[in-house]
Amino acid sequence: MQVITKLAELRQQIRELRQQGKTIAMVATMGNLHAGHIALIHQAKTLADIVIATIFVNPLQFGSGEDLEKYPKTLSADKEQLTNAGCHLLFAPTDSEVYPHGRDNQTIVEVPATSNLYCGTSRPGHFQGVATVVCKLYSMIQPDIAVFGEKDYQQLHIIRQMTQDLSIAVEVIGSPTKRNAGGLALSSRNGYLTADERSRATALYKALQSTKHQLKLGFSDFPLLCEQAQTQLEEAGFKRDYFVIANANTLMLAQPGDIKLVILAAAYMGAARLIDNQVVSL
Ligand code: PAF
């Protein structure tokens, strides 16, 4: 696997690949890779000739008091995993390569309406940071396809809208969430959990599953279902962030009669803020 850190070198490489008629899939990550990321690489390999992964811990999407400084950096293990997965190229730029005028002087991409809901309420500015860096990575790599995990449902929704709104010729593909045997969604932030917290954290998946089950049975008092789920989570040792039932297409709170729903949840277990979701078709 080729590793590039400089934008000029990346651009030269992309030009050569394009001259050879190769199609390109991008898998953007912040490193600290796990089986969920590797599944994205495998999926990307089925969709394009060349897979370019990026590792960049994007400072723009971290708020003050968040885990930017302690975000795990595991570059050599990440390289090994990417190589074993058959990734063709890794782009791992520095902050100044991505934000040459500094993060405070960066032009920002903001997707209205959905960016300030749910995770956007708990993490103000987060989705502006995500939309901005993904837009920049698109323009650096110019991929045909970009593959993102469905675990970050709101992020995927925002990236799809940004791609469409800015008429960017990238096909955005969502990849199913990878889970451990207990149902816990794989996430870099699971590394912050103790063994005991990790086993209690499976309550998040269970709460989503039981809410999904009740929706399927026809229960339509959405606030009540969410409150019951929050209680279940607290009993398992979670602290509340949000648990909502939304329209899967608009992300606005679901209304009775909506037929495609998504249950979106975030909650704190020890030092980790975990997110997960379940799509429900009625
Ligand atoms: O999901 C992530 O890891 C990040 O938000 C992303 C898409 C790589 C942008 O920094």
PDB file of C-alpha atoms and ligand atoms in Angstrom:
ATOM      1  CA  MET A   1       0.000   0.000   0.000  1.00  0.00           C
ATOM      2  CA  GLN A   2       1.281   3.410  -0.946  1.00  0.00           C
ATOM      3  CA  VAL A   3       1.273   6.014   1.859  1.00  0.00           C
ATOM      4  CA  ILE A   4       1.074   9.712   0.972  1.00  0.00           C
ATOM      5  CA  THR A   5       1.068  12.655   3.359  1.00  0.00           C
ATOM      6  CA  LYS A   6       1.404  15.586   0.934  1.00  0.00           C
ATOM      7  CA  LEU A   7      -1.460  16.916  -1.134  1.00  0.00           C
ATOM      8  CA  ALA A   8       0.721  17.708  -4.171  1.00  0.00           C
ATOM      9  CA  GLU A   9       1.932  14.109  -4.283  1.00  0.00           C
ATOM     10  CA  LEU A  10      -1.610  12.794  -3.866  1.00  0.00           C
ATOM     11  CA  ARG A  11      -2.828  14.939  -6.766  1.00  0.00           C
ATOM     12  CA  GLN A  12      -0.034  13.655  -9.014  1.00  0.00           C
ATOM     13  CA  GLN A  13      -0.909  10.070  -8.111  1.00  0.00           C
ATOM     14  CA  ILE A  14      -4.630  10.664  -8.765  1.00  0.00           C
ATOM     15  CA  ARG A  15      -3.798  12.182 -12.181  1.00  0.00           C
ATOM     16  CA  GLU A  16      -1.851   9.044 -13.098  1.00  0.00           C
ATOM     17  CA  LEU A  17      -4.652   6.743 -11.922  1.00  0.00           C
ATOM     18  CA  ARG A  18      -7.175   8.741 -13.951  1.00  0.00           C
ATOM     19  CA  GLN A  19      -4.945   8.557 -17.038  1.00  0.00           C
ATOM     20  CA  GLN A  20      -4.984   4.779 -16.622  1.00  0.00           C
ATOM     21  CA  GLY A  21      -8.809   4.930 -16.562  1.00  0.00           C
ATOM     22  CA  LYS A  22      -9.082   3.711 -12.951  1.00  0.00           C
ATOM     23  CA  THR A  23     -12.157   4.372 -10.827  1.00  0.00           C
ATOM     24  CA  ILE A  24     -11.581   5.460  -7.225  1.00  0.00           C
ATOM     25  CA  ALA A  25     -13.436   4.791  -3.972  1.00  0.00           C
ATOM     26  CA  MET A  26     -12.680   6.848  -0.868  1.00  0.00           C
ATOM     27  CA  VAL A  27     -12.958   5.607   2.716  1.00  0.00           C
ATOM     28  CA  ALA A  28     -12.481   8.512   5.123  1.00  0.00           C
ATOM     29  CA  THR A  29     -11.460   7.659   8.692  1.00  0.00           C
ATOM     30  CA  MET A  30      -9.871   9.222  11.744  1.00  0.00           C
ATOM     31  CA  GLY A  31      -7.672   6.147  12.250  1.00  0.00           C
ATOM     32  CA  ASN A  32      -7.676   3.816  15.264  1.00  0.00           C
ATOM     33  CA  LEU A  33      -9.129   1.326  12.842  1.00  0.00           C
ATOM     34  CA  HIS A  34     -11.301  -1.649  13.773  1.00  0.00           C
ATOM     35  CA  ALA A  35     -13.233  -4.329  11.894  1.00  0.00           C
ATOM     36  CA  GLY A  36     -15.975  -1.798  11.070  1.00  0.00           C
ATOM     37  CA  HIS A  37     -13.516   0.340   9.073  1.00  0.00           C
ATOM     38  CA  ILE A  38     -12.022  -2.712   7.398  1.00  0.00           C
ATOM     39  CA  ALA A  39     -15.524  -3.745   6.260  1.00  0.00           C
ATOM     40  CA  LEU A  40     -15.773  -0.330   4.551  1.00  0.00           C
ATOM     41  CA  ILE A  41     -12.507  -1.050   2.712  1.00  0.00           C
ATOM     42  CA  HIS A  42     -13.764  -4.460   1.590  1.00  0.00           C
ATOM     43  CA  GLN A  43     -17.024  -2.948   0.376  1.00  0.00           C
ATOM     44  CA  ALA A  44     -15.151  -0.136  -1.419  1.00  0.00           C
ATOM     45  CA  LYS A  45     -12.986  -2.726  -3.208  1.00  0.00           C
ATOM     46  CA  THR A  46     -16.111  -4.230  -4.782  1.00  0.00           C
ATOM     47  CA  LEU A  47     -17.168  -0.814  -6.096  1.00  0.00           C
ATOM     48  CA  ALA A  48     -14.039   0.689  -7.676  1.00  0.00           C
ATOM     49  CA  ASP A  49     -10.615  -0.239  -9.074  1.00  0.00           C
ATOM     50  CA  ILE A  50      -8.664   1.702  -6.456  1.00  0.00           C
ATOM     51  CA  VAL A  51      -9.458   2.251  -2.780  1.00  0.00           C
ATOM     52  CA  ILE A  52      -8.000   5.308  -1.105  1.00  0.00           C
ATOM     53  CA  ALA A  53      -8.343   5.429   2.681  1.00  0.00           C
ATOM     54  CA  THR A  54      -7.720   8.622   4.605  1.00  0.00           C
ATOM     55  CA  ILE A  55      -6.587   8.961   8.192  1.00  0.00           C
ATOM     56  CA  PHE A  56      -7.021  12.443   9.562  1.00  0.00           C
ATOM     57  CA  VAL A  57      -8.151  13.319  13.093  1.00  0.00           C
ATOM     58  CA  ASN A  58     -10.133  16.348  12.028  1.00  0.00           C
ATOM     59  CA  PRO A  59      -9.785  19.059  14.681  1.00  0.00           C
ATOM     60  CA  LEU A  60     -12.705  20.986  13.173  1.00  0.00           C
ATOM     61  CA  GLN A  61     -15.251  18.390  14.288  1.00  0.00           C
ATOM     62  CA  PHE A  62     -14.173  18.354  17.956  1.00  0.00           C
ATOM     63  CA  GLY A  63     -15.633  20.853  20.410  1.00  0.00           C
ATOM     64  CA  SER A  64     -13.788  22.253  23.405  1.00  0.00           C
ATOM     65  CA  GLY A  65     -13.667  19.684  26.207  1.00  0.00           C
ATOM     66  CA  GLU A  66     -13.985  16.786  23.746  1.00  0.00           C
ATOM     67  CA  ASP A  67     -11.426  14.042  23.175  1.00  0.00           C
ATOM     68  CA  LEU A  68      -9.304  15.597  20.363  1.00  0.00           C
ATOM     69  CA  GLU A  69      -6.071  15.505  22.385  1.00  0.00           C
ATOM     70  CA  LYS A  70      -6.557  11.985  23.682  1.00  0.00           C
ATOM     71  CA  TYR A  71      -8.058  10.573  20.458  1.00  0.00           C
ATOM     72  CA  PRO A  72      -6.028   7.369  19.947  1.00  0.00           C
ATOM     73  CA  LYS A  73      -3.350   7.537  17.238  1.00  0.00           C
ATOM     74  CA  THR A  74      -2.373   4.072  16.034  1.00  0.00           C
ATOM     75  CA  LEU A  75      -0.885   4.781  12.607  1.00  0.00           C
ATOM     76  CA  SER A  76       1.413   1.780  12.264  1.00  0.00           C
ATOM     77  CA  ALA A  77      -1.280  -0.730  13.322  1.00  0.00           C
ATOM     78  CA  ASP A  78      -3.744   1.071  11.023  1.00  0.00           C
ATOM     79  CA  LYS A  79      -1.336   0.791   8.073  1.00  0.00           C
ATOM     80  CA  GLU A  80      -0.948  -2.922   8.701  1.00  0.00           C
ATOM     81  CA  GLN A  81      -4.715  -3.474   8.785  1.00  0.00           C
ATOM     82  CA  LEU A  82      -5.227  -1.449   5.608  1.00  0.00           C
ATOM     83  CA  THR A  83      -2.444  -3.320   3.821  1.00  0.00           C
ATOM     84  CA  ASN A  84      -3.910  -6.676   4.859  1.00  0.00           C
ATOM     85  CA  ALA A  85      -7.342  -5.550   3.640  1.00  0.00           C
ATOM     86  CA  GLY A  86      -5.899  -4.748   0.211  1.00  0.00           C
ATOM     87  CA  CYS A  87      -6.320  -0.971   0.407  1.00  0.00           C
ATOM     88  CA  HIS A  88      -4.295   0.598  -2.409  1.00  0.00           C
ATOM     89  CA  LEU A  89      -3.363   3.984  -1.012  1.00  0.00           C
ATOM     90  CA  LEU A  90      -3.452   5.732   2.356  1.00  0.00           C
ATOM     91  CA  PHE A  91      -3.602   9.523   2.497  1.00  0.00           C
ATOM     92  CA  ALA A  92      -2.598  10.668   5.987  1.00  0.00           C
ATOM     93  CA  PRO A  93      -2.141  14.436   5.852  1.00  0.00           C
ATOM     94  CA  THR A  94      -1.086  16.797   8.633  1.00  0.00           C
ATOM     95  CA  ASP A  95      -3.365  19.541   9.982  1.00  0.00           C
ATOM     96  CA  SER A  96      -1.538  22.218   7.987  1.00  0.00           C
ATOM     97  CA  GLU A  97      -1.878  20.230   4.774  1.00  0.00           C
ATOM     98  CA  VAL A  98      -5.661  20.154   5.250  1.00  0.00           C
ATOM     99  CA  TYR A  99      -6.140  23.579   6.848  1.00  0.00           C
ATOM    100  CA  PRO A 100      -3.351  25.758   5.394  1.00  0.00           C
ATOM    101  CA  HIS A 101      -4.860  28.944   6.878  1.00  0.00           C
ATOM    102  CA  GLY A 102      -5.408  27.337  10.274  1.00  0.00           C
ATOM    103  CA  ARG A 103      -8.626  25.823  11.560  1.00  0.00           C
ATOM    104  CA  ASP A 104     -10.019  29.194  12.668  1.00  0.00           C
ATOM    105  CA  ASN A 105      -9.685  30.712   9.182  1.00  0.00           C
ATOM    106  CA  GLN A 106     -11.091  27.784   7.267  1.00  0.00           C
ATOM    107  CA  THR A 107     -14.043  28.188   4.869  1.00  0.00           C
ATOM    108  CA  ILE A 108     -16.858  26.167   6.407  1.00  0.00           C
ATOM    109  CA  VAL A 109     -19.463  23.934   4.792  1.00  0.00           C
ATOM    110  CA  GLU A 110     -22.730  23.891   6.696  1.00  0.00           C
ATOM    111  CA  VAL A 111     -25.691  21.681   5.904  1.00  0.00           C
ATOM    112  CA  PRO A 112     -28.757  23.441   7.298  1.00  0.00           C
ATOM    113  CA  ALA A 113     -31.671  21.953   9.255  1.00  0.00           C
ATOM    114  CA  THR A 114     -30.168  18.640  10.314  1.00  0.00           C
ATOM    115  CA  SER A 115     -26.699  19.748  11.477  1.00  0.00           C
ATOM    116  CA  ASN A 116     -27.978  21.196  14.723  1.00  0.00           C
ATOM    117  CA  LEU A 117     -30.226  18.297  15.748  1.00  0.00           C
ATOM    118  CA  TYR A 118     -29.376  15.361  18.050  1.00  0.00           C
ATOM    119  CA  CYS A 119     -25.561  14.894  17.909  1.00  0.00           C
ATOM    120  CA  GLY A 120     -25.381  18.457  16.595  1.00  0.00           C
ATOM    121  CA  THR A 121     -27.107  19.722  19.761  1.00  0.00           C
ATOM    122  CA  SER A 122     -24.765  17.794  22.047  1.00  0.00           C
ATOM    123  CA  ARG A 123     -21.723  18.661  19.927  1.00  0.00           C
ATOM    124  CA  PRO A 124     -22.195  22.185  18.520  1.00  0.00           C
ATOM    125  CA  GLY A 125     -20.167  22.698  15.339  1.00  0.00           C
ATOM    126  CA  HIS A 126     -19.451  18.974  14.961  1.00  0.00           C
ATOM    127  CA  PHE A 127     -21.290  18.468  11.684  1.00  0.00           C
ATOM    128  CA  GLN A 128     -19.926  21.688  10.190  1.00  0.00           C
ATOM    129  CA  GLY A 129     -16.494  20.163  10.855  1.00  0.00           C
ATOM    130  CA  VAL A 130     -17.486  16.843   9.300  1.00  0.00           C
ATOM    131  CA  ALA A 131     -19.118  18.406   6.206  1.00  0.00           C
ATOM    132  CA  THR A 132     -16.112  20.679   5.701  1.00  0.00           C
ATOM    133  CA  VAL A 133     -13.484  17.952   5.913  1.00  0.00           C
ATOM    134  CA  VAL A 134     -15.432  15.498   3.757  1.00  0.00           C
ATOM    135  CA  CYS A 135     -15.946  18.203   1.142  1.00  0.00           C
ATOM    136  CA  LYS A 136     -12.204  18.916   1.215  1.00  0.00           C
ATOM    137  CA  LEU A 137     -11.326  15.219   0.975  1.00  0.00           C
ATOM    138  CA  TYR A 138     -13.648  14.933  -2.031  1.00  0.00           C
ATOM    139  CA  SER A 139     -11.865  17.790  -3.712  1.00  0.00           C
ATOM    140  CA  MET A 140      -8.420  16.370  -2.897  1.00  0.00           C
ATOM    141  CA  ILE A 141      -9.189  12.812  -3.995  1.00  0.00           C
ATOM    142  CA  GLN A 142     -12.004  13.359  -6.519  1.00  0.00           C
ATOM    143  CA  PRO A 143     -13.396   9.872  -5.910  1.00  0.00           C
ATOM    144  CA  ASP A 144     -16.214   8.293  -7.908  1.00  0.00           C
ATOM    145  CA  ILE A 145     -17.562   6.650  -4.764  1.00  0.00           C
ATOM    146  CA  ALA A 146     -17.309   7.309  -1.044  1.00  0.00           C
ATOM    147  CA  VAL A 147     -18.225   4.662   1.540  1.00  0.00           C
ATOM    148  CA  PHE A 148     -19.315   5.664   5.057  1.00  0.00           C
ATOM    149  CA  GLY A 149     -20.605   3.604   7.996  1.00  0.00           C
ATOM    150  CA  GLU A 150     -24.319   3.577   8.782  1.00  0.00           C
ATOM    151  CA  LYS A 151     -23.518   3.618  12.512  1.00  0.00           C
ATOM    152  CA  ASP A 152     -23.156   7.390  12.138  1.00  0.00           C
ATOM    153  CA  TYR A 153     -26.617   7.669  10.588  1.00  0.00           C
ATOM    154  CA  GLN A 154     -26.967  11.424  11.055  1.00  0.00           C
ATOM    155  CA  GLN A 155     -23.463  11.993   9.680  1.00  0.00           C
ATOM    156  CA  LEU A 156     -24.250   9.861   6.614  1.00  0.00           C
ATOM    157  CA  HIS A 157     -27.498  11.793   6.074  1.00  0.00           C
ATOM    158  CA  ILE A 158     -25.654  15.124   6.284  1.00  0.00           C
ATOM    159  CA  ILE A 159     -22.874  13.952   3.938  1.00  0.00           C
ATOM    160  CA  ARG A 160     -25.467  12.774   1.405  1.00  0.00           C
ATOM    161  CA  GLN A 161     -27.219  16.144   1.523  1.00  0.00           C
ATOM    162  CA  MET A 162     -23.938  18.085   1.296  1.00  0.00           C
ATOM    163  CA  THR A 163     -22.879  15.993  -1.719  1.00  0.00           C
ATOM    164  CA  GLN A 164     -26.204  16.611  -3.444  1.00  0.00           C
ATOM    165  CA  ASP A 165     -26.505  20.291  -2.476  1.00  0.00           C
ATOM    166  CA  LEU A 166     -23.020  21.090  -3.795  1.00  0.00           C
ATOM    167  CA  SER A 167     -23.597  18.994  -6.963  1.00  0.00           C
ATOM    168  CA  ILE A 168     -20.543  16.880  -6.226  1.00  0.00           C
ATOM    169  CA  ALA A 169     -20.233  13.902  -8.570  1.00  0.00           C
ATOM    170  CA  VAL A 170     -19.576  11.341  -5.848  1.00  0.00           C
ATOM    171  CA  GLU A 171     -21.833   8.380  -5.185  1.00  0.00           C
ATOM    172  CA  VAL A 172     -22.262   8.038  -1.428  1.00  0.00           C
ATOM    173  CA  ILE A 173     -22.651   4.468  -0.177  1.00  0.00           C
ATOM    174  CA  GLY A 174     -23.740   3.502   3.346  1.00  0.00           C
ATOM    175  CA  SER A 175     -22.219   0.375   4.847  1.00  0.00           C
ATOM    176  CA  PRO A 176     -24.025  -1.688   7.537  1.00  0.00           C
ATOM    177  CA  THR A 177     -22.900  -1.330  11.158  1.00  0.00           C
ATOM    178  CA  LYS A 178     -20.530  -4.012  12.457  1.00  0.00           C
ATOM    179  CA  ARG A 179     -21.286  -5.263  15.967  1.00  0.00           C
ATOM    180  CA  ASN A 180     -19.637  -7.461  18.568  1.00  0.00           C
ATOM    181  CA  ALA A 181     -21.295 -10.685  19.744  1.00  0.00           C
ATOM    182  CA  GLY A 182     -23.388  -8.755  22.314  1.00  0.00           C
ATOM    183  CA  GLY A 183     -24.639  -6.272  19.699  1.00  0.00           C
ATOM    184  CA  LEU A 184     -22.402  -3.342  20.693  1.00  0.00           C
ATOM    185  CA  ALA A 185     -21.645  -1.322  17.550  1.00  0.00           C
ATOM    186  CA  LEU A 186     -17.913  -1.269  16.793  1.00  0.00           C
ATOM    187  CA  SER A 187     -16.493   2.189  17.438  1.00  0.00           C
ATOM    188  CA  SER A 188     -13.101   3.690  18.151  1.00  0.00           C
ATOM    189  CA  ARG A 189     -14.636   5.097  21.336  1.00  0.00           C
ATOM    190  CA  ASN A 190     -15.303   1.586  22.700  1.00  0.00           C
ATOM    191  CA  GLY A 191     -11.612   1.696  23.606  1.00  0.00           C
ATOM    192  CA  TYR A 192     -12.499   4.119  26.426  1.00  0.00           C
ATOM    193  CA  LEU A 193     -14.705   1.451  28.088  1.00  0.00           C
ATOM    194  CA  THR A 194     -13.605  -0.841  30.912  1.00  0.00           C
ATOM    195  CA  ALA A 195     -14.481  -4.545  30.522  1.00  0.00           C
ATOM    196  CA  ASP A 196     -17.480  -4.095  32.811  1.00  0.00           C
ATOM    197  CA  GLU A 197     -18.685  -0.981  30.952  1.00  0.00           C
ATOM    198  CA  ARG A 198     -18.251  -2.767  27.643  1.00  0.00           C
ATOM    199  CA  SER A 199     -20.583  -5.541  28.715  1.00  0.00           C
ATOM    200  CA  ARG A 200     -23.145  -3.070  30.153  1.00  0.00           C
ATOM    201  CA  ALA A 201     -22.933  -0.978  26.975  1.00  0.00           C
ATOM    202  CA  THR A 202     -24.762  -3.708  25.025  1.00  0.00           C
ATOM    203  CA  ALA A 203     -27.899  -2.263  26.679  1.00  0.00           C
ATOM    204  CA  LEU A 204     -27.832   0.432  23.971  1.00  0.00           C
ATOM    205  CA  TYR A 205     -28.398  -2.121  21.218  1.00  0.00           C
ATOM    206  CA  LYS A 206     -30.997  -3.919  23.367  1.00  0.00           C
ATOM    207  CA  ALA A 207     -32.920  -0.676  23.972  1.00  0.00           C
ATOM    208  CA  LEU A 208     -32.900   0.048  20.235  1.00  0.00           C
ATOM    209  CA  GLN A 209     -34.051  -3.481  19.463  1.00  0.00           C
ATOM    210  CA  SER A 210     -36.887  -3.428  21.996  1.00  0.00           C
ATOM    211  CA  THR A 211     -38.055  -0.011  20.731  1.00  0.00           C
ATOM    212  CA  LYS A 212     -37.931  -1.325  17.177  1.00  0.00           C
ATOM    213  CA  HIS A 213     -39.977  -4.343  18.235  1.00  0.00           C
ATOM    214  CA  GLN A 214     -42.654  -2.157  19.831  1.00  0.00           C
ATOM    215  CA  LEU A 215     -42.818   0.083  16.761  1.00  0.00           C
ATOM    216  CA  LYS A 216     -43.296  -3.017  14.622  1.00  0.00           C
ATOM    217  CA  LEU A 217     -46.143  -4.089  16.943  1.00  0.00           C
ATOM    218  CA  GLY A 218     -47.852  -0.786  16.189  1.00  0.00           C
ATOM    219  CA  PHE A 219     -47.065   1.327  19.287  1.00  0.00           C
ATOM    220  CA  SER A 220     -47.077   4.906  18.133  1.00  0.00           C
ATOM    221  CA  ASP A 221     -46.602   6.930  21.310  1.00  0.00           C
ATOM    222  CA  PHE A 222     -43.059   7.845  20.299  1.00  0.00           C
ATOM    223  CA  PRO A 223     -42.174  10.024  23.320  1.00  0.00           C
ATOM    224  CA  LEU A 224     -43.302   7.254  25.685  1.00  0.00           C
ATOM    225  CA  LEU A 225     -41.259   4.619  23.837  1.00  0.00           C
ATOM    226  CA  CYS A 226     -38.193   6.868  24.009  1.00  0.00           C
ATOM    227  CA  GLU A 227     -38.687   7.517  27.710  1.00  0.00           C
ATOM    228  CA  GLN A 228     -38.952   3.773  28.389  1.00  0.00           C
ATOM    229  CA  ALA A 229     -35.730   3.210  26.459  1.00  0.00           C
ATOM    230  CA  GLN A 230     -33.963   5.987  28.386  1.00  0.00           C
ATOM    231  CA  THR A 231     -34.988   4.316  31.651  1.00  0.00           C
ATOM    232  CA  GLN A 232     -33.646   0.974  30.388  1.00  0.00           C
ATOM    233  CA  LEU A 233     -30.341   2.682  29.530  1.00  0.00           C
ATOM    234  CA  GLU A 234     -30.081   4.376  32.921  1.00  0.00           C
ATOM    235  CA  GLU A 235     -30.692   1.036  34.648  1.00  0.00           C
ATOM    236  CA  ALA A 236     -27.687  -0.331  32.746  1.00  0.00           C
ATOM    237  CA  GLY A 237     -25.503   2.559  33.950  1.00  0.00           C
ATOM    238  CA  PHE A 238     -25.749   4.929  30.973  1.00  0.00           C
ATOM    239  CA  LYS A 239     -26.117   8.683  31.373  1.00  0.00           C
ATOM    240  CA  ARG A 240     -28.595  10.293  29.010  1.00  0.00           C
ATOM    241  CA  ASP A 241     -27.810  12.189  25.876  1.00  0.00           C
ATOM    242  CA  TYR A 242     -30.690  11.634  23.443  1.00  0.00           C
ATOM    243  CA  PHE A 243     -32.976   8.841  22.273  1.00  0.00           C
ATOM    244  CA  VAL A 244     -35.384   9.821  19.496  1.00  0.00           C
ATOM    245  CA  ILE A 245     -37.563   8.276  16.832  1.00  0.00           C
ATOM    246  CA  ALA A 246     -37.144  10.234  13.610  1.00  0.00           C
ATOM    247  CA  ASN A 247     -38.320  10.096  10.040  1.00  0.00           C
ATOM    248  CA  ALA A 248     -35.502   8.168   8.329  1.00  0.00           C
ATOM    249  CA  ASN A 249     -35.593  10.379   5.241  1.00  0.00           C
ATOM    250  CA  THR A 250     -35.775  13.842   6.827  1.00  0.00           C
ATOM    251  CA  LEU A 251     -34.358  13.154  10.309  1.00  0.00           C
ATOM    252  CA  MET A 252     -37.150  15.302  11.755  1.00  0.00           C
ATOM    253  CA  LEU A 253     -38.985  13.788  14.749  1.00  0.00           C
ATOM    254  CA  ALA A 254     -41.291  11.053  13.468  1.00  0.00           C
ATOM    255  CA  GLN A 255     -45.006  11.653  13.155  1.00  0.00           C
ATOM    256  CA  PRO A 256     -47.683   8.943  13.324  1.00  0.00           C
ATOM    257  CA  GLY A 257     -48.165   7.755   9.741  1.00  0.00           C
ATOM    258  CA  ASP A 258     -44.443   7.934   8.829  1.00  0.00           C
ATOM    259  CA  ILE A 259     -43.478   4.568   7.409  1.00  0.00           C
ATOM    260  CA  LYS A 260     -39.677   4.689   7.380  1.00  0.00           C
ATOM    261  CA  LEU A 261     -38.307   5.531  10.778  1.00  0.00           C
ATOM    262  CA  VAL A 262     -34.895   5.613  12.375  1.00  0.00           C
ATOM    263  CA  ILE A 263     -34.300   5.321  16.098  1.00  0.00           C
ATOM    264  CA  LEU A 264     -31.268   7.450  16.911  1.00  0.00           C
ATOM    265  CA  ALA A 265     -29.508   7.225  20.247  1.00  0.00           C
ATOM    266  CA  ALA A 266     -26.477   8.580  22.043  1.00  0.00           C
ATOM    267  CA  ALA A 267     -25.597   7.948  25.680  1.00  0.00           C
ATOM    268  CA  TYR A 268     -22.608   8.153  27.992  1.00  0.00           C
ATOM    269  CA  MET A 269     -21.045   5.040  29.503  1.00  0.00           C
ATOM    270  CA  GLY A 270     -18.092   6.007  31.703  1.00  0.00           C
ATOM    271  CA  ALA A 271     -15.688   8.091  29.606  1.00  0.00           C
ATOM    272  CA  ALA A 272     -17.297   7.116  26.303  1.00  0.00           C
ATOM    273  CA  ARG A 273     -20.129   8.753  24.425  1.00  0.00           C
ATOM    274  CA  LEU A 274     -21.648   5.982  22.325  1.00  0.00           C
ATOM    275  CA  ILE A 275     -24.050   6.350  19.409  1.00  0.00           C
ATOM    276  CA  ASP A 276     -26.132   3.798  17.561  1.00  0.00           C
ATOM    277  CA  ASN A 277     -29.316   3.541  15.518  1.00  0.00           C
ATOM    278  CA  GLN A 278     -31.885   1.195  14.054  1.00  0.00           C
ATOM    279  CA  VAL A 279     -33.899   1.758  10.898  1.00  0.00           C
ATOM    280  CA  VAL A 280     -37.507   0.578  11.107  1.00  0.00           C
ATOM    281  CA  SER A 281     -39.752   0.126   8.083  1.00  0.00           C
ATOM    282  CA  LEU A 282     -43.408  -0.084   9.057  1.00  0.00           C
TER     283      LEU A 282
HETATM  284  O1  PAF B   1     -16.751   9.140  10.800  1.00  0.00           O
HETATM  285  C1  PAF B   1     -15.597   9.593  10.914  1.00  0.00           C
HETATM  286  O2  PAF B   1     -14.648   8.889  11.250  1.00  0.00           O
HETATM  287  C2  PAF B   1     -15.347  11.062  10.618  1.00  0.00           C
HETATM  288  O3  PAF B   1     -16.421  11.835  11.037  1.00  0.00           O
HETATM  289  C3  PAF B   1     -15.013  11.344   9.152  1.00  0.00           C
HETATM  290  C4  PAF B   1     -16.159  10.987   8.220  1.00  0.00           C
HETATM  291  C5  PAF B   1     -13.770  10.554   8.755  1.00  0.00           C
HETATM  292  C6  PAF B   1     -14.707  12.832   8.952  1.00  0.00           C
HETATM  293  O4  PAF B   1     -13.628  13.233   9.737  1.00  0.00           O
END
